[in-house]
PDB file of C-alpha atoms in Angstrom:
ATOM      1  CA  UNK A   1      -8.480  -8.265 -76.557  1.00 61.00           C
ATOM      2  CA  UNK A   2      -6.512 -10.033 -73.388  1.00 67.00           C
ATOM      3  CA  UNK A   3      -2.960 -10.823 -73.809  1.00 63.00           C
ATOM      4  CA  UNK A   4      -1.868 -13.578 -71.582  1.00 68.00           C
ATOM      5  CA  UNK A   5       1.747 -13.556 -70.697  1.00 66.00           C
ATOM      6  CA  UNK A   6       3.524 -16.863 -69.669  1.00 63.00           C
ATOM      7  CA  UNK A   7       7.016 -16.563 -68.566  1.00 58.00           C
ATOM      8  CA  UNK A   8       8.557 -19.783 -67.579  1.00 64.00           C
ATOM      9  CA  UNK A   9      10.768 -20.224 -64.729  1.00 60.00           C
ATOM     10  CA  UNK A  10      12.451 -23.092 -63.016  1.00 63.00           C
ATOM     11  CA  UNK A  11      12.171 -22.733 -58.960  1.00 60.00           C
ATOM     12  CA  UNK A  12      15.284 -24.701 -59.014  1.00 62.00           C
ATOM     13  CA  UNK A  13      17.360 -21.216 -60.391  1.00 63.00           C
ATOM     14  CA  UNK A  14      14.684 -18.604 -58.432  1.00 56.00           C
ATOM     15  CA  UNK A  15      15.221 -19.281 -55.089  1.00 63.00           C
ATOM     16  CA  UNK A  16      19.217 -18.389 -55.623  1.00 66.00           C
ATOM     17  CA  UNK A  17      18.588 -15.668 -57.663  1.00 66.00           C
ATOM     18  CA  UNK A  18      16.040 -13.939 -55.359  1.00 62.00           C
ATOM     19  CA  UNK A  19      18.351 -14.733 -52.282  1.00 67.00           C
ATOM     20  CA  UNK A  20      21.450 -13.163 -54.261  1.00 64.00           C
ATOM     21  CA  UNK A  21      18.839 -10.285 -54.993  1.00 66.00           C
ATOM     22  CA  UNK A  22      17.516 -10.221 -51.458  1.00 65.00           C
ATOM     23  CA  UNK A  23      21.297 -10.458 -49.696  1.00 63.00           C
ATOM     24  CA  UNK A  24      22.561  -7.154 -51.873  1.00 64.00           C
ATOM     25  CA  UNK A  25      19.980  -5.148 -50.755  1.00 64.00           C
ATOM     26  CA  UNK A  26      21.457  -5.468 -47.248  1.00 63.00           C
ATOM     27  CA  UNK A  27      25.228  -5.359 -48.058  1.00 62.00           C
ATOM     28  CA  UNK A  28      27.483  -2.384 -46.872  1.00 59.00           C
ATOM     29  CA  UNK A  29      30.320  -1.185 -49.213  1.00 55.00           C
ATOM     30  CA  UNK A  30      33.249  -2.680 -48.461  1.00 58.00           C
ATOM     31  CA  UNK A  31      35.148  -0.797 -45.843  1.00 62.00           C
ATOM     32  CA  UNK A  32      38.608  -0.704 -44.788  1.00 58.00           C
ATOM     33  CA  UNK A  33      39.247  -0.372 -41.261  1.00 62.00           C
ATOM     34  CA  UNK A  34      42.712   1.111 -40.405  1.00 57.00           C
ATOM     35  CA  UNK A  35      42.713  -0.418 -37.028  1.00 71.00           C
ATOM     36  CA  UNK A  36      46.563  -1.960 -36.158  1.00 75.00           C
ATOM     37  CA  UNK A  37      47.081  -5.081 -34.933  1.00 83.00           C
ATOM     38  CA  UNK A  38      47.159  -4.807 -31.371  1.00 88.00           C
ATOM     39  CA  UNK A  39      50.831  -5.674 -29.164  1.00 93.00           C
ATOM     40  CA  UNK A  40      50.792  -8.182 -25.737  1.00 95.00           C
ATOM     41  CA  UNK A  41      53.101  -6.866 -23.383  1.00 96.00           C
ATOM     42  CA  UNK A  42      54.121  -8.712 -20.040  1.00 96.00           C
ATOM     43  CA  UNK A  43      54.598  -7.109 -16.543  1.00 95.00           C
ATOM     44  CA  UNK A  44      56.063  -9.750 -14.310  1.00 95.00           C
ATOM     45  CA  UNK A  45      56.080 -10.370 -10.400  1.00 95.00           C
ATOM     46  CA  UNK A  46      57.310 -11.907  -7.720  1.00 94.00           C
ATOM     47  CA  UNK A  47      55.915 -12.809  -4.154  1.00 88.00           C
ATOM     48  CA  UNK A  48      57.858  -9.725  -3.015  1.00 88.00           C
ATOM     49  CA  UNK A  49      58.208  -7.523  -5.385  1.00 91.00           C
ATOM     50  CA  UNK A  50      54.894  -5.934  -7.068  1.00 90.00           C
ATOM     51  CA  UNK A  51      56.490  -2.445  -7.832  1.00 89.00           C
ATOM     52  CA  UNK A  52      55.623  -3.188 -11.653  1.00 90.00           C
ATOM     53  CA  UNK A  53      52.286  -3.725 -11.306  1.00 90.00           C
ATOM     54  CA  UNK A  54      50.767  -1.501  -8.438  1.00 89.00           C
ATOM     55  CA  UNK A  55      51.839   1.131  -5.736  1.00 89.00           C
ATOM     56  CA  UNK A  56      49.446   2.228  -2.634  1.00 87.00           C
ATOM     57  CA  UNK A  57      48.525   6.057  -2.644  1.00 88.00           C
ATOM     58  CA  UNK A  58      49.118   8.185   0.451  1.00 90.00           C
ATOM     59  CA  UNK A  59      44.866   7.664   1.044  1.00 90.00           C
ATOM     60  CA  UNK A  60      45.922   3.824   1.099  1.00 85.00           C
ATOM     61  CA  UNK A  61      44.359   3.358  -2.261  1.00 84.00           C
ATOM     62  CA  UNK A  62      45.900   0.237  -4.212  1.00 84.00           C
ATOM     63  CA  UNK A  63      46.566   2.086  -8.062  1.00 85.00           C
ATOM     64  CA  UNK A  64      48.547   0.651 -10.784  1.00 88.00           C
ATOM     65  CA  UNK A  65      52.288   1.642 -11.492  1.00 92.00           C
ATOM     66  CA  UNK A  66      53.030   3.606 -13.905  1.00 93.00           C
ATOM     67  CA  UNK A  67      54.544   1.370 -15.735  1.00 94.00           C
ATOM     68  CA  UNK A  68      51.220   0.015 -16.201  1.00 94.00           C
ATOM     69  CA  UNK A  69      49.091   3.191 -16.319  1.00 94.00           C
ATOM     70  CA  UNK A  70      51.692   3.699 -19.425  1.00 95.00           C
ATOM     71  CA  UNK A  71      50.362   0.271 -20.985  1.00 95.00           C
ATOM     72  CA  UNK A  72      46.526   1.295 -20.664  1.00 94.00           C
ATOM     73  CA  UNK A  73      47.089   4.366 -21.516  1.00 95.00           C
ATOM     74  CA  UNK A  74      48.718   3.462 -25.239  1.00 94.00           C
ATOM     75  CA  UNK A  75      46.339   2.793 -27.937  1.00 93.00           C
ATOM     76  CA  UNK A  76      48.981   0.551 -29.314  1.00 94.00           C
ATOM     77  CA  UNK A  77      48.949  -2.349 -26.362  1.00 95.00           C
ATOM     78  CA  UNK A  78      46.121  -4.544 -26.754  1.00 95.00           C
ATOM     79  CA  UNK A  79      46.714  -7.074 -23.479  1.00 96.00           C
ATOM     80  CA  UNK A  80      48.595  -6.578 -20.621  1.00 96.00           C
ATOM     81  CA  UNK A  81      49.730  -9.521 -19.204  1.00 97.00           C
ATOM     82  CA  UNK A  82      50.536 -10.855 -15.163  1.00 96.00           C
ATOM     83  CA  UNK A  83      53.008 -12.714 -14.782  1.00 96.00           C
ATOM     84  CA  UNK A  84      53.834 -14.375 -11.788  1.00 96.00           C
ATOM     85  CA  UNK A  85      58.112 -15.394 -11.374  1.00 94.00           C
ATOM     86  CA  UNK A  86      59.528 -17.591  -8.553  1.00 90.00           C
ATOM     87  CA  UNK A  87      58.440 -19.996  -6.497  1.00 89.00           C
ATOM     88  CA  UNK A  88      55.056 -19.277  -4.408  1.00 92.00           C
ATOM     89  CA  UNK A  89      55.351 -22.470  -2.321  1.00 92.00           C
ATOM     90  CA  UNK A  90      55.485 -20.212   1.104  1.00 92.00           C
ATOM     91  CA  UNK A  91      51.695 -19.057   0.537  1.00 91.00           C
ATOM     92  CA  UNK A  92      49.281 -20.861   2.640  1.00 91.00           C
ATOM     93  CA  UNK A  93      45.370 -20.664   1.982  1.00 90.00           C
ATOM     94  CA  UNK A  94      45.396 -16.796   3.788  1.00 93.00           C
ATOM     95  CA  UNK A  95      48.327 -15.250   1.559  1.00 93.00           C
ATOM     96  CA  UNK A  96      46.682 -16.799  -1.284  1.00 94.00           C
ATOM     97  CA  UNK A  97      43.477 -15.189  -0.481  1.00 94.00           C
ATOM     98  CA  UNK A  98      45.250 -11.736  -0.139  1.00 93.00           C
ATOM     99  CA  UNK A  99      47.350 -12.269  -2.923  1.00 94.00           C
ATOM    100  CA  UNK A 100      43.668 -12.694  -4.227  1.00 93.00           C
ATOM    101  CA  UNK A 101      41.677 -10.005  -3.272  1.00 92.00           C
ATOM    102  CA  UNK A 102      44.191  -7.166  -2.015  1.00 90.00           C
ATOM    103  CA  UNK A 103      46.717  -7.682  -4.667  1.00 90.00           C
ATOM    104  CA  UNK A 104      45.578  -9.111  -7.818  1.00 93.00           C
ATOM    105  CA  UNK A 105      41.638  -8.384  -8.072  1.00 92.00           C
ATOM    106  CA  UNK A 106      42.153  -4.429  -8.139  1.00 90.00           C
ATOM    107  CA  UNK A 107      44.548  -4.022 -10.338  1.00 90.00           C
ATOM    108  CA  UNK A 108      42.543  -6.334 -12.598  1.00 92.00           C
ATOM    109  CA  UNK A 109      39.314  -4.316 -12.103  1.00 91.00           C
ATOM    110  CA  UNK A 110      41.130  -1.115 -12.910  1.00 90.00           C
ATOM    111  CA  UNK A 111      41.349  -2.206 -16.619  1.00 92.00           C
ATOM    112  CA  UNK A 112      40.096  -4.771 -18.588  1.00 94.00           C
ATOM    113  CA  UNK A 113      43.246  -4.600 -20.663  1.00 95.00           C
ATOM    114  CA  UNK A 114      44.855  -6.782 -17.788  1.00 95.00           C
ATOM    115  CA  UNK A 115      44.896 -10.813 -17.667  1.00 96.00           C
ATOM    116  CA  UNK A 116      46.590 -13.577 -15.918  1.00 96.00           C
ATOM    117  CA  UNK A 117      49.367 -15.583 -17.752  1.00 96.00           C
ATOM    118  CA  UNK A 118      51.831 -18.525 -16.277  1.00 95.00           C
ATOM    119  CA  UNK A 119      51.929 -20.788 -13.400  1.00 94.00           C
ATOM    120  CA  UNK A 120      51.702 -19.878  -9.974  1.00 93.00           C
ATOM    121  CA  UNK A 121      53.809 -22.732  -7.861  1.00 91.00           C
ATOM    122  CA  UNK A 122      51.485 -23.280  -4.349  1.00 90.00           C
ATOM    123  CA  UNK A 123      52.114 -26.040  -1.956  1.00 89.00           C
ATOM    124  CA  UNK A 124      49.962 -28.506  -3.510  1.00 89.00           C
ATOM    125  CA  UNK A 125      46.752 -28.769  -2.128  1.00 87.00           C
ATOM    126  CA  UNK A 126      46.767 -25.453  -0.791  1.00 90.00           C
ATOM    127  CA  UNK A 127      44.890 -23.443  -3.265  1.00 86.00           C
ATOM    128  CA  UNK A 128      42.037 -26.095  -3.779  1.00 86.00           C
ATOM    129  CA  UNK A 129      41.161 -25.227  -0.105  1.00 89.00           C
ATOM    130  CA  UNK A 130      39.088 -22.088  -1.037  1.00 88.00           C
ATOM    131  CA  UNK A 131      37.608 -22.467  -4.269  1.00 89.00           C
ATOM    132  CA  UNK A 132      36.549 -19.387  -4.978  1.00 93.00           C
ATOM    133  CA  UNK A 133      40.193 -18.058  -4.736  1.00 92.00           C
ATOM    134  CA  UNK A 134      41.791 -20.697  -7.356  1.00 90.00           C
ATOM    135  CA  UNK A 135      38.527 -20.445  -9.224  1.00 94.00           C
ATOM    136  CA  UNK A 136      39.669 -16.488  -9.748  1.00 95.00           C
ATOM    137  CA  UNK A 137      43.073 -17.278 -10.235  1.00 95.00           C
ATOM    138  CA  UNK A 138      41.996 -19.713 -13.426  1.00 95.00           C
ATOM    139  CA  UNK A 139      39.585 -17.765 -14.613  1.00 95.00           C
ATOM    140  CA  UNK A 140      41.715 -14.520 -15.157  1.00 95.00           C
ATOM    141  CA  UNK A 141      44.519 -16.829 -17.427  1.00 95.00           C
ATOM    142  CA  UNK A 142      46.466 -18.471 -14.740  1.00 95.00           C
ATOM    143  CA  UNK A 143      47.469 -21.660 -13.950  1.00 93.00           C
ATOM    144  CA  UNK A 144      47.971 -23.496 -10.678  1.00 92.00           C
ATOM    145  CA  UNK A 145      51.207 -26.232 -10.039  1.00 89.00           C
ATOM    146  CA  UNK A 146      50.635 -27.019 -13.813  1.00 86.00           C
ATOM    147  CA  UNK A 147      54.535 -27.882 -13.551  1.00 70.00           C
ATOM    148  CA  UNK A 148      53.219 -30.493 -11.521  1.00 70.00           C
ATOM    149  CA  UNK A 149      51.345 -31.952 -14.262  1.00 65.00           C
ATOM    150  CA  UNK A 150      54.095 -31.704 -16.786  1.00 59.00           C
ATOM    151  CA  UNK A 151      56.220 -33.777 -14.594  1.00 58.00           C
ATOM    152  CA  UNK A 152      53.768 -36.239 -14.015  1.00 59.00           C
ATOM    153  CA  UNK A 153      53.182 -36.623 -17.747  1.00 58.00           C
ATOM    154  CA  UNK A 154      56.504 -37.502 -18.442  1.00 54.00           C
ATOM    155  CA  UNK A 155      57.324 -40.051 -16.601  1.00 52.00           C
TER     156      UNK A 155
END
């Protein structure tokens, strides 16, 4: 004697059923993660005055202050921000470039909690004369104569 079982189905309801089956099969627990939000703290500069964001070691060795050494160093400080102050109007395309790459670039390579923030004030036209220098300068947060924009904007 064969018994023949029929069970009816409607594909319709399967396909979310098996999915719902399928998707708690590969579902963790719920976990709570007692990670703190993360504080943004500025260090600010001006064209003559970097003492808050790096010092040169007696081997000539550009290191960060230790004001910011104490920022990376807390688990608390999430971004670290640069923040240029004043008026940079007296920087032609050279002390942009060494602003660039003997100032800025290795204190920002010495932690990736660092980033750019505000508006550095060149002579306009000046930093568009080596790309790859305003390039940097935009790509790290910071913007170039955007007062200049503002003012246009409002007129």
């Amino acid at each position: 004697m064969k018994f023949k079982n029929v069970v009816s189905y409607n594909i319709k309801k399967l396909v979310p059923i098996l999915g719902l089956a399928g998707a708690t099969m590969f579902m963790g627990g719920c976990e709570k993660t007692d990670e703190t939000p993360k504080r943004e703290v500025e260090l600010t500069f001006e064209q003559n005055r970097f003492d808050d964001l790096f010092y040169d070691d007696e081997n000539g060795v550009r290191r960060p202050s230790q004001k910011a050494q104490e920022y990376i160093d807390d688990p608390t400080v999430g971004t670290i921000y640069l923040v240029p102050e004043g008026s940079w109007l007296n920087f032609g395309e050279i002390g942009i470039h060494a602003l660039r790459e003997h100032g800025l670039e290795p204190v920002m390579k010495y932690s990736p909690k660092f980033r750019g923030k505000g508006d550095f004030r060149f002579s306009l036209g000046v930093a568009s004369t080596i790309p790859e220098d305003s390039l940097w300068f935009v790509s790290n947060g910071w913007t170039i104569n955007k007062y200049v924009s503002s003012q246009t904007n409002h007129r």
